[in-house]
C-alpha cells in the first residue's frame, strides 16, 4: 500500500505529460507504472478508493481460501477488464521501454522481464512482481516460478544503468534516512519454502540487499546522476486499509512531485 505514494507522483507526471525513455518497476511500482504508461490519470487512486475494503480484492478470507491475500482473478483480471478497463491501445503505443523486476525462486536471483503487450499473458509478470512471500502464491510464467521482485533486487537502479541510461529518476516509498532492519521471517520460510531454499536465504539478507541498493542510490544522487523523489514522512504500513491515510500518502506523492517538478525537468535537460 505504500506504493500509493508512487501513484500520486506518476499522476502529477501524467498531468504534465512527462515521459521517460525507460522504466523499471518493482512490486506495487510495476502496477502503478502500467497506468502511467496507459496514460490513465487517477486510475490507481480510484481503484484503491473503490476496492480497498472489498473482500474480493484484499482479505484474510482470500488468503485462507486460495493462498493469495489479493485475489488473483479479481485484482489482475476482473478489475482491468470490467471495473476500471485498462487502455491497452495506449499502453501498446508507448515508446517507453518497460521492465518489471521479479524473483526467480529457484535460482534466488532477480530477473527483469520486458513488458510489451498484455495480450500474451504478461499480466502474470506484474502479478509475480507483487506477490510477497507468505501472502501470495508462487506465480508461474513460461515454465518458471517467481515471487516479488523486491526480495531479490528492491531498488534496481543498476538495471537502468546497464540499459545505458546515465540520468535516472528514482521514486522511493520511504522518507530520507530510512533503513530496513533484519527480521526473522526467514526462519518461518524454511518450512513453507522447503522446495525453494533460496527464498529463506533471500529473506534473511533482504535488509542487506535493500540497504545496499539504497546506499548506491544515495551515492549516485550525490554525484548528480540520480534524482530521487521521496515521501515527506511515513503515512501508512505495508498492508494498511485506512483510506484516510492512503489518501494522505497519495496526496503527498502528488504534492512532492509538483514541488520538485521544475528541478526534475532541469535535471533531465542536463
Short mmCIF file of C-alpha atoms in Angstrom, two decimals, residues 139-252:
data_model
loop_
_atom_site.label_atom_id
_atom_site.label_comp_id
_atom_site.label_asym_id
_atom_site.label_seq_id
_atom_site.Cartn_x
_atom_site.Cartn_y
_atom_site.Cartn_z
CA UNK A 139 3.42 -17.30 -9.93
CA UNK A 140 4.24 -19.47 -12.94
CA UNK A 141 5.28 -17.77 -16.16
CA UNK A 142 6.78 -19.56 -19.15
CA UNK A 143 7.68 -22.61 -17.11
CA UNK A 144 9.38 -20.82 -14.22
CA UNK A 145 8.19 -19.75 -10.79
CA UNK A 146 8.50 -16.24 -9.45
CA UNK A 147 7.74 -14.07 -6.42
CA UNK A 148 8.01 -10.38 -5.55
CA UNK A 149 10.97 -8.67 -7.19
CA UNK A 150 11.65 -6.73 -4.02
CA UNK A 151 13.07 -9.73 -2.17
CA UNK A 152 15.98 -10.04 -4.59
CA UNK A 153 16.52 -6.54 -6.04
CA UNK A 154 14.27 -4.00 -4.33
CA UNK A 155 15.73 -0.86 -5.94
CA UNK A 156 17.02 -1.86 -9.40
CA UNK A 157 18.77 1.35 -10.45
CA UNK A 158 21.65 -0.70 -11.84
CA UNK A 159 19.30 -2.27 -14.39
CA UNK A 160 18.64 1.16 -15.88
CA UNK A 161 22.37 1.87 -15.95
CA UNK A 162 23.02 -1.45 -17.71
CA UNK A 163 20.48 -0.39 -20.33
CA UNK A 164 22.66 2.66 -20.95
CA UNK A 165 20.71 5.35 -19.09
CA UNK A 166 23.05 7.68 -17.22
CA UNK A 167 20.48 10.08 -15.78
CA UNK A 168 17.65 8.45 -13.84
CA UNK A 169 14.71 9.45 -11.67
CA UNK A 170 14.03 7.15 -8.69
CA UNK A 171 10.76 7.13 -6.75
CA UNK A 172 11.11 5.70 -3.25
CA UNK A 173 8.29 4.94 -0.82
CA UNK A 174 10.24 5.69 2.35
CA UNK A 175 11.45 9.11 3.59
CA UNK A 176 15.08 10.15 3.79
CA UNK A 177 17.02 8.34 6.48
CA UNK A 178 15.06 5.09 6.35
CA UNK A 179 16.99 1.84 6.72
CA UNK A 180 15.50 -1.64 6.63
CA UNK A 181 16.03 -3.81 9.70
CA UNK A 182 16.68 -7.52 9.92
CA UNK A 183 13.66 -9.75 10.51
CA UNK A 184 13.11 -13.41 11.41
CA UNK A 185 10.76 -14.22 8.54
CA UNK A 186 13.42 -16.45 7.04
CA UNK A 187 13.06 -18.88 9.95
CA UNK A 188 9.39 -19.45 9.14
CA UNK A 189 10.18 -19.51 5.41
CA UNK A 190 12.37 -22.58 5.85
CA UNK A 191 9.24 -24.59 6.49
CA UNK A 192 6.98 -23.02 3.88
CA UNK A 193 9.57 -22.95 1.11
CA UNK A 194 11.33 -26.30 1.57
CA UNK A 195 11.40 -26.83 -2.19
CA UNK A 196 12.89 -23.37 -2.72
CA UNK A 197 15.80 -22.97 -0.27
CA UNK A 198 16.92 -19.74 -1.90
CA UNK A 199 13.77 -17.95 -0.67
CA UNK A 200 14.70 -18.15 3.07
CA UNK A 201 18.23 -17.02 2.18
CA UNK A 202 16.89 -14.00 0.31
CA UNK A 203 14.57 -13.09 3.19
CA UNK A 204 17.41 -13.44 5.71
CA UNK A 205 19.54 -11.00 3.75
CA UNK A 206 16.76 -8.78 2.45
CA UNK A 207 17.63 -5.87 4.73
CA UNK A 208 21.22 -6.04 3.48
CA UNK A 209 20.29 -6.01 -0.21
CA UNK A 210 17.78 -3.20 0.33
CA UNK A 211 20.19 -1.04 2.31
CA UNK A 212 22.98 -1.69 -0.19
CA UNK A 213 20.73 -0.61 -3.06
CA UNK A 214 19.67 2.45 -1.06
CA UNK A 215 23.26 3.41 -0.31
CA UNK A 216 24.09 3.11 -4.00
CA UNK A 217 21.17 5.39 -4.91
CA UNK A 218 22.31 7.95 -2.35
CA UNK A 219 25.82 7.82 -3.77
CA UNK A 220 24.54 8.35 -7.31
CA UNK A 221 22.24 11.12 -6.09
CA UNK A 222 25.20 12.97 -4.55
CA UNK A 223 27.12 12.51 -7.79
CA UNK A 224 24.30 14.17 -9.72
CA UNK A 225 23.38 11.06 -11.72
CA UNK A 226 20.08 10.35 -9.98
CA UNK A 227 17.12 12.48 -8.96
CA UNK A 228 15.30 10.94 -6.00
CA UNK A 229 11.66 11.58 -5.07
CA UNK A 230 10.73 10.55 -1.51
CA UNK A 231 7.67 10.84 0.77
CA UNK A 232 7.78 13.68 3.27
CA UNK A 233 7.08 11.12 6.02
CA UNK A 234 5.66 7.65 6.68
CA UNK A 235 1.88 7.68 6.36
CA UNK A 236 0.89 4.03 6.16
CA UNK A 237 2.02 0.48 6.79
CA UNK A 238 2.51 -2.11 4.07
CA UNK A 239 -0.99 -3.66 4.34
CA UNK A 240 -2.94 -0.68 5.67
CA UNK A 241 -6.63 -0.39 4.74
CA UNK A 242 -7.06 3.03 6.33
CA UNK A 243 -8.48 5.04 3.44
CA UNK A 244 -7.75 8.40 5.07
CA UNK A 245 -4.06 7.53 5.46
CA UNK A 246 -3.93 6.14 1.93
CA UNK A 247 -5.33 9.44 0.67
CA UNK A 248 -2.68 11.32 2.64
CA UNK A 249 0.08 9.19 1.12
CA UNK A 250 -1.31 9.64 -2.40
CA UNK A 251 -1.67 13.41 -1.95
CA UNK A 252 1.86 13.57 -0.57
#
